[in-house]
PDB file of C-alpha atoms and ligand atoms in Angstrom:
ATOM      1  CA  MET A1035      81.878 133.386 154.376  1.00  0.00           C
ATOM      2  CA  ARG A1036      81.461 131.601 157.852  1.00  0.00           C
ATOM      3  CA  LEU A1037      80.050 128.209 158.425  1.00  0.00           C
ATOM      4  CA  ALA A1038      79.309 127.191 162.258  1.00  0.00           C
ATOM      5  CA  PHE A1039      79.515 123.352 162.825  1.00  0.00           C
ATOM      6  CA  ILE A1040      77.568 122.575 166.011  1.00  0.00           C
ATOM      7  CA  THR A1041      79.792 119.447 167.647  1.00  0.00           C
ATOM      8  CA  SER A1042      81.786 118.842 170.557  1.00  0.00           C
ATOM      9  CA  ASN A1043      83.927 116.484 168.905  1.00  0.00           C
ATOM     10  CA  PRO A1044      87.414 118.396 167.324  1.00  0.00           C
ATOM     11  CA  GLY A1045      88.206 115.405 165.226  1.00  0.00           C
ATOM     12  CA  LYS A1046      85.244 116.977 162.967  1.00  0.00           C
ATOM     13  CA  VAL A1047      85.756 120.350 163.222  1.00  0.00           C
ATOM     14  CA  GLU A1048      89.218 119.653 161.428  1.00  0.00           C
ATOM     15  CA  GLU A1049      88.271 117.210 158.671  1.00  0.00           C
ATOM     16  CA  ALA A1050      85.569 119.855 157.722  1.00  0.00           C
ATOM     17  CA  ARG A1051      87.694 123.036 158.646  1.00  0.00           C
ATOM     18  CA  LYS A1052      90.054 121.379 155.766  1.00  0.00           C
ATOM     19  CA  TYR A1053      87.805 120.869 153.581  1.00  0.00           C
ATOM     20  CA  PHE A1054      86.072 124.028 152.942  1.00  0.00           C
ATOM     21  CA  ARG A1055      89.857 126.181 153.409  1.00  0.00           C
ATOM     22  CA  SER A1056      90.107 125.731 149.862  1.00  0.00           C
ATOM     23  CA  LEU A1057      87.094 126.657 148.722  1.00  0.00           C
ATOM     24  CA  GLY A1058      87.237 129.943 150.802  1.00  0.00           C
ATOM     25  CA  ILE A1059      84.676 128.891 153.829  1.00  0.00           C
ATOM     26  CA  LYS A1060      85.996 128.926 157.381  1.00  0.00           C
ATOM     27  CA  VAL A1061      84.431 126.836 159.276  1.00  0.00           C
ATOM     28  CA  TYR A1062      83.736 127.696 163.131  1.00  0.00           C
ATOM     29  CA  GLN A1063      82.876 124.967 166.002  1.00  0.00           C
ATOM     30  CA  LEU A1064      79.776 126.020 168.034  1.00  0.00           C
ATOM     31  CA  ARG A1065      79.453 123.962 171.371  1.00  0.00           C
ATOM     32  CA  VAL A1066      75.772 123.205 171.949  1.00  0.00           C
ATOM     33  CA  ASP A1067      74.629 120.369 173.708  1.00  0.00           C
ATOM     34  CA  TYR A1068      71.357 118.900 171.552  1.00  0.00           C
ATOM     35  CA  PRO A1069      69.304 115.928 172.208  1.00  0.00           C
ATOM     36  CA  GLU A1070      70.276 113.081 170.043  1.00  0.00           C
ATOM     37  CA  ILE A1071      67.494 111.076 170.047  1.00  0.00           C
ATOM     38  CA  GLN A1072      67.316 107.081 169.729  1.00  0.00           C
ATOM     39  CA  ALA A1073      66.219 106.504 166.085  1.00  0.00           C
ATOM     40  CA  ASP A1074      66.496 104.064 163.584  1.00  0.00           C
ATOM     41  CA  THR A1075      68.498 106.107 161.040  1.00  0.00           C
ATOM     42  CA  LEU A1076      71.170 108.619 161.156  1.00  0.00           C
ATOM     43  CA  GLU A1077      68.614 111.147 159.091  1.00  0.00           C
ATOM     44  CA  GLU A1078      66.101 111.047 161.906  1.00  0.00           C
ATOM     45  CA  VAL A1079      69.119 111.784 164.494  1.00  0.00           C
ATOM     46  CA  ALA A1080      70.325 114.460 162.467  1.00  0.00           C
ATOM     47  CA  GLU A1081      66.970 116.235 161.795  1.00  0.00           C
ATOM     48  CA  TYR A1082      65.195 116.511 165.369  1.00  0.00           C
ATOM     49  CA  GLY A1083      69.261 117.976 166.318  1.00  0.00           C
ATOM     50  CA  VAL A1084      68.794 120.754 163.716  1.00  0.00           C
ATOM     51  CA  ARG A1085      65.197 121.262 164.702  1.00  0.00           C
ATOM     52  CA  TRP A1086      66.069 121.343 168.168  1.00  0.00           C
ATOM     53  CA  LEU A1087      68.682 123.936 167.921  1.00  0.00           C
ATOM     54  CA  ALA A1088      66.651 126.062 165.412  1.00  0.00           C
ATOM     55  CA  GLU A1089      64.300 127.009 167.887  1.00  0.00           C
ATOM     56  CA  ARG A1090      67.503 127.951 170.399  1.00  0.00           C
ATOM     57  CA  ILE A1091      69.636 129.627 168.297  1.00  0.00           C
ATOM     58  CA  ASP A1092      69.752 132.389 165.594  1.00  0.00           C
ATOM     59  CA  GLY A1093      71.600 132.421 162.154  1.00  0.00           C
ATOM     60  CA  ARG A1094      72.659 129.252 159.843  1.00  0.00           C
ATOM     61  CA  PHE A1095      74.669 126.093 161.243  1.00  0.00           C
ATOM     62  CA  PHE A1096      75.766 122.482 160.155  1.00  0.00           C
ATOM     63  CA  LEU A1097      75.836 119.301 162.274  1.00  0.00           C
ATOM     64  CA  ASP A1098      77.364 115.750 161.300  1.00  0.00           C
ATOM     65  CA  ASP A1099      75.860 112.529 162.566  1.00  0.00           C
ATOM     66  CA  SER A1100      77.645 109.611 161.421  1.00  0.00           C
ATOM     67  CA  GLY A1101      78.076 105.704 162.521  1.00  0.00           C
ATOM     68  CA  LEU A1102      79.862 102.584 161.826  1.00  0.00           C
ATOM     69  CA  PHE A1103      78.112  99.696 160.820  1.00  0.00           C
ATOM     70  CA  ILE A1104      79.542  96.356 161.105  1.00  0.00           C
ATOM     71  CA  GLU A1105      77.830  93.706 159.175  1.00  0.00           C
ATOM     72  CA  ALA A1106      79.184  90.661 160.764  1.00  0.00           C
ATOM     73  CA  LEU A1107      76.867  92.294 163.595  1.00  0.00           C
ATOM     74  CA  TRP A1108      74.001  93.275 161.710  1.00  0.00           C
ATOM     75  CA  GLY A1109      75.280  97.215 161.602  1.00  0.00           C
ATOM     76  CA  PHE A1110      75.685  97.604 164.841  1.00  0.00           C
ATOM     77  CA  PRO A1111      76.880 100.391 166.488  1.00  0.00           C
ATOM     78  CA  GLY A1112      75.638 102.162 163.797  1.00  0.00           C
ATOM     79  CA  VAL A1113      73.273 104.685 165.502  1.00  0.00           C
ATOM     80  CA  TYR A1114      74.581 103.866 168.878  1.00  0.00           C
ATOM     81  CA  SER A1115      78.136 104.723 167.445  1.00  0.00           C
ATOM     82  CA  ALA A1116      79.082 107.483 169.655  1.00  0.00           C
ATOM     83  CA  TYR A1117      77.869 105.931 173.010  1.00  0.00           C
ATOM     84  CA  VAL A1118      79.949 102.504 172.290  1.00  0.00           C
ATOM     85  CA  TYR A1119      82.775 103.967 171.463  1.00  0.00           C
ATOM     86  CA  LYS A1120      82.286 105.667 174.861  1.00  0.00           C
ATOM     87  CA  THR A1121      81.425 102.407 176.550  1.00  0.00           C
ATOM     88  CA  LEU A1122      83.188  98.989 175.080  1.00  0.00           C
ATOM     89  CA  GLY A1123      85.632 101.435 172.900  1.00  0.00           C
ATOM     90  CA  ILE A1124      87.588 100.004 170.148  1.00  0.00           C
ATOM     91  CA  ASP A1125      88.875  97.150 172.513  1.00  0.00           C
ATOM     92  CA  GLY A1126      84.999  95.825 172.692  1.00  0.00           C
ATOM     93  CA  ILE A1127      84.706  96.103 169.024  1.00  0.00           C
ATOM     94  CA  LEU A1128      87.806  93.943 168.844  1.00  0.00           C
ATOM     95  CA  LYS A1129      86.446  91.846 170.809  1.00  0.00           C
ATOM     96  CA  LEU A1130      83.411  91.189 169.575  1.00  0.00           C
ATOM     97  CA  LEU A1131      84.799  90.677 166.345  1.00  0.00           C
ATOM     98  CA  ASP A1132      87.618  88.587 167.731  1.00  0.00           C
ATOM     99  CA  GLY A1133      88.183  85.067 165.057  1.00  0.00           C
ATOM    100  CA  LEU A1134      85.463  86.234 163.017  1.00  0.00           C
ATOM    101  CA  ALA A1135      86.669  85.625 159.045  1.00  0.00           C
ATOM    102  CA  ASP A1136      83.994  88.558 157.871  1.00  0.00           C
ATOM    103  CA  ARG A1137      85.157  91.692 159.145  1.00  0.00           C
ATOM    104  CA  ARG A1138      83.037  94.127 156.575  1.00  0.00           C
ATOM    105  CA  ALA A1139      82.458  97.380 157.835  1.00  0.00           C
ATOM    106  CA  HIS A1140      80.975 100.941 156.840  1.00  0.00           C
ATOM    107  CA  PHE A1141      80.975 104.680 157.661  1.00  0.00           C
ATOM    108  CA  GLU A1142      77.854 106.859 157.358  1.00  0.00           C
ATOM    109  CA  SER A1143      77.394 110.627 158.221  1.00  0.00           C
ATOM    110  CA  VAL A1144      74.774 112.394 157.501  1.00  0.00           C
ATOM    111  CA  VAL A1145      75.769 116.357 157.116  1.00  0.00           C
ATOM    112  CA  ALA A1146      72.368 118.445 158.175  1.00  0.00           C
ATOM    113  CA  TYR A1147      72.641 121.950 157.231  1.00  0.00           C
ATOM    114  CA  TRP A1148      69.788 124.818 158.478  1.00  0.00           C
ATOM    115  CA  ASP A1149      69.708 128.242 156.664  1.00  0.00           C
ATOM    116  CA  GLY A1150      65.908 128.539 157.656  1.00  0.00           C
ATOM    117  CA  GLU A1151      65.229 125.396 155.444  1.00  0.00           C
ATOM    118  CA  LEU A1152      67.189 121.684 156.354  1.00  0.00           C
ATOM    119  CA  HIS A1153      69.065 120.361 153.919  1.00  0.00           C
ATOM    120  CA  LEU A1154      70.966 116.856 154.160  1.00  0.00           C
ATOM    121  CA  PHE A1155      73.950 115.548 152.747  1.00  0.00           C
ATOM    122  CA  SER A1156      75.156 111.683 153.512  1.00  0.00           C
ATOM    123  CA  GLY A1157      78.217 109.826 152.387  1.00  0.00           C
ATOM    124  CA  ARG A1158      79.549 106.242 153.076  1.00  0.00           C
ATOM    125  CA  VAL A1159      82.631 104.146 152.660  1.00  0.00           C
ATOM    126  CA  ASP A1160      83.411 100.508 152.784  1.00  0.00           C
ATOM    127  CA  GLY A1161      86.190  98.822 154.247  1.00  0.00           C
ATOM    128  CA  GLU A1162      87.246  96.300 157.389  1.00  0.00           C
ATOM    129  CA  ILE A1163      87.945  96.251 160.922  1.00  0.00           C
ATOM    130  CA  THR A1164      92.030  95.425 160.889  1.00  0.00           C
ATOM    131  CA  THR A1165      92.598  92.529 163.968  1.00  0.00           C
ATOM    132  CA  GLU A1166      94.623  95.302 165.912  1.00  0.00           C
ATOM    133  CA  ARG A1167      94.599  98.865 166.296  1.00  0.00           C
ATOM    134  CA  HIS A1168      97.524 101.164 163.590  1.00  0.00           C
ATOM    135  CA  GLY A1169      98.239 104.683 163.338  1.00  0.00           C
ATOM    136  CA  SER A1170      97.632 107.546 165.478  1.00  0.00           C
ATOM    137  CA  GLY A1171      95.909 110.432 163.428  1.00  0.00           C
ATOM    138  CA  GLY A1172      92.070 111.153 163.206  1.00  0.00           C
ATOM    139  CA  PHE A1173      89.471 109.982 165.903  1.00  0.00           C
ATOM    140  CA  GLY A1174      86.894 107.093 167.117  1.00  0.00           C
ATOM    141  CA  PHE A1175      87.333 103.654 165.322  1.00  0.00           C
ATOM    142  CA  ASP A1176      89.854 105.212 162.884  1.00  0.00           C
ATOM    143  CA  PRO A1177      92.759 103.076 164.154  1.00  0.00           C
ATOM    144  CA  VAL A1178      90.583  99.782 163.234  1.00  0.00           C
ATOM    145  CA  PHE A1179      88.967 101.101 159.828  1.00  0.00           C
ATOM    146  CA  LYS A1180      90.612 100.332 156.576  1.00  0.00           C
ATOM    147  CA  PRO A1181      89.176 101.582 153.918  1.00  0.00           C
ATOM    148  CA  THR A1182      88.525  99.161 151.037  1.00  0.00           C
ATOM    149  CA  GLY A1183      91.078  99.657 147.879  1.00  0.00           C
ATOM    150  CA  PHE A1184      94.008 101.181 150.864  1.00  0.00           C
ATOM    151  CA  GLU A1185      96.315  99.451 153.045  1.00  0.00           C
ATOM    152  CA  ARG A1186      95.887 101.779 155.736  1.00  0.00           C
ATOM    153  CA  THR A1187      93.283 102.627 158.366  1.00  0.00           C
ATOM    154  CA  PHE A1188      92.387 106.208 158.461  1.00  0.00           C
ATOM    155  CA  ALA A1189      94.341 106.379 161.322  1.00  0.00           C
ATOM    156  CA  GLU A1190      97.266 106.190 159.254  1.00  0.00           C
ATOM    157  CA  MET A1191      96.508 109.045 156.650  1.00  0.00           C
ATOM    158  CA  THR A1192      96.354 112.705 156.546  1.00  0.00           C
ATOM    159  CA  THR A1193      93.143 114.709 157.115  1.00  0.00           C
ATOM    160  CA  GLU A1194      93.674 115.729 153.202  1.00  0.00           C
ATOM    161  CA  GLU A1195      94.208 111.946 152.843  1.00  0.00           C
ATOM    162  CA  LYS A1196      91.201 110.497 154.954  1.00  0.00           C
ATOM    163  CA  ASN A1197      88.442 113.524 153.554  1.00  0.00           C
ATOM    164  CA  LYS A1198      89.320 112.782 150.070  1.00  0.00           C
ATOM    165  CA  ILE A1199      87.312 108.871 150.246  1.00  0.00           C
ATOM    166  CA  SER A1200      85.797 109.138 153.986  1.00  0.00           C
ATOM    167  CA  HIS A1201      81.742 109.037 154.487  1.00  0.00           C
ATOM    168  CA  ARG A1202      82.137 112.787 155.786  1.00  0.00           C
ATOM    169  CA  GLY A1203      84.606 113.724 153.041  1.00  0.00           C
ATOM    170  CA  GLN A1204      81.299 112.592 150.621  1.00  0.00           C
ATOM    171  CA  ALA A1205      78.962 114.279 152.791  1.00  0.00           C
ATOM    172  CA  LEU A1206      80.661 117.533 152.692  1.00  0.00           C
ATOM    173  CA  LYS A1207      80.925 117.249 148.600  1.00  0.00           C
ATOM    174  CA  ALA A1208      77.593 117.402 148.406  1.00  0.00           C
ATOM    175  CA  PHE A1209      77.275 120.581 150.727  1.00  0.00           C
ATOM    176  CA  SER A1210      79.751 122.450 149.139  1.00  0.00           C
ATOM    177  CA  GLU A1211      78.577 121.917 145.333  1.00  0.00           C
ATOM    178  CA  TRP A1212      75.234 122.518 146.453  1.00  0.00           C
ATOM    179  CA  LEU A1213      76.399 125.981 148.533  1.00  0.00           C
ATOM    180  CA  LYS A1214      78.046 126.512 145.505  1.00  0.00           C
ATOM    181  CA  GLU A1215      74.769 126.678 143.371  1.00  0.00           C
ATOM    182  CA  ASN A1216      72.672 128.215 145.940  1.00  0.00           C
ATOM    183  CA  LEU A1217      75.027 130.875 146.932  1.00  0.00           C
ATOM    184  CA  LYS A1218      74.907 132.607 143.987  1.00  0.00           C
TER     185      LYS A1218
HETATM  186  P1  IMP B1395      77.874 111.168 166.453  1.00  0.00           P
HETATM  187  O1  IMP B1395      78.172 111.419 165.213  1.00  0.00           O
HETATM  188  O2  IMP B1395      78.572 112.239 167.574  1.00  0.00           O
HETATM  189  O3  IMP B1395      76.812 109.933 166.839  1.00  0.00           O
HETATM  190  O4  IMP B1395      78.923 109.946 166.886  1.00  0.00           O
HETATM  191  C1  IMP B1395      79.615 109.020 166.187  1.00  0.00           C
HETATM  192  C2  IMP B1395      80.643 107.969 166.436  1.00  0.00           C
HETATM  193  O5  IMP B1395      81.174 107.403 165.191  1.00  0.00           O
HETATM  194  C3  IMP B1395      81.535 109.181 166.724  1.00  0.00           C
HETATM  195  O6  IMP B1395      81.710 109.238 167.976  1.00  0.00           O
HETATM  196  C4  IMP B1395      82.918 107.608 166.786  1.00  0.00           C
HETATM  197  O7  IMP B1395      83.198 107.267 167.385  1.00  0.00           O
HETATM  198  C5  IMP B1395      82.518 106.972 165.854  1.00  0.00           C
HETATM  199  N1  IMP B1395      82.665 108.016 164.125  1.00  0.00           N
HETATM  200  C6  IMP B1395      81.897 108.670 163.234  1.00  0.00           C
HETATM  201  N2  IMP B1395      82.786 109.247 162.143  1.00  0.00           N
HETATM  202  C7  IMP B1395      83.708 108.461 162.319  1.00  0.00           C
HETATM  203  C8  IMP B1395      85.056 108.558 161.419  1.00  0.00           C
HETATM  204  O8  IMP B1395      85.508 109.173 160.600  1.00  0.00           O
HETATM  205  N3  IMP B1395      86.328 108.627 162.475  1.00  0.00           N
HETATM  206  C9  IMP B1395      86.380 107.300 163.072  1.00  0.00           C
HETATM  207  N4  IMP B1395      85.244 107.067 164.108  1.00  0.00           N
HETATM  208  C10 IMP B1395      84.106 107.697 163.525  1.00  0.00           C
END
């Protein structure tokens, strides 16, 4: 089986590809720009994107909408993570948290699959924002996110290690379990 992943982010594709490889599912990247609306939840952003795409492209596909939620900043950047990454960047986030003892944060991911109907799968991982960058793997805020119970940031892990614990890995797990049940 082949699955189209609609995203412009090669880091997300690498994770999904590695995740699905062991299940015999081939993930390929489709670059189609779609509107990412301003909304309160990742689910709303994902659903709008999927329905917009479903009117324009044929066949099944999935996308991922994710974000970093920092507790001391009342959940910022959350649904604005992609914009904040591009503008403030990692250095901007480190500056905002400078001197703060409470560095708790979590990532959330919503995987939205379209097969004529919408199916949503979500995942979450808790952790903290480190005071400096560590590691060169992954993408986005990975160099400053250390999941709870680990002494390394996501950027210091292999894709397989990150997938086992990450928000996206969990959403992909729920998605793959649903596929196993529903593609019989
Ligand atoms: P979007 O899902 O394309 O709206 O972008 C979410 C943004 O959140 C990305 O541009 C990254 O900055 C950040 N992000 C989402 N997931 C991850 C992750 O697994 N690692 C690091 N940053 C992430």
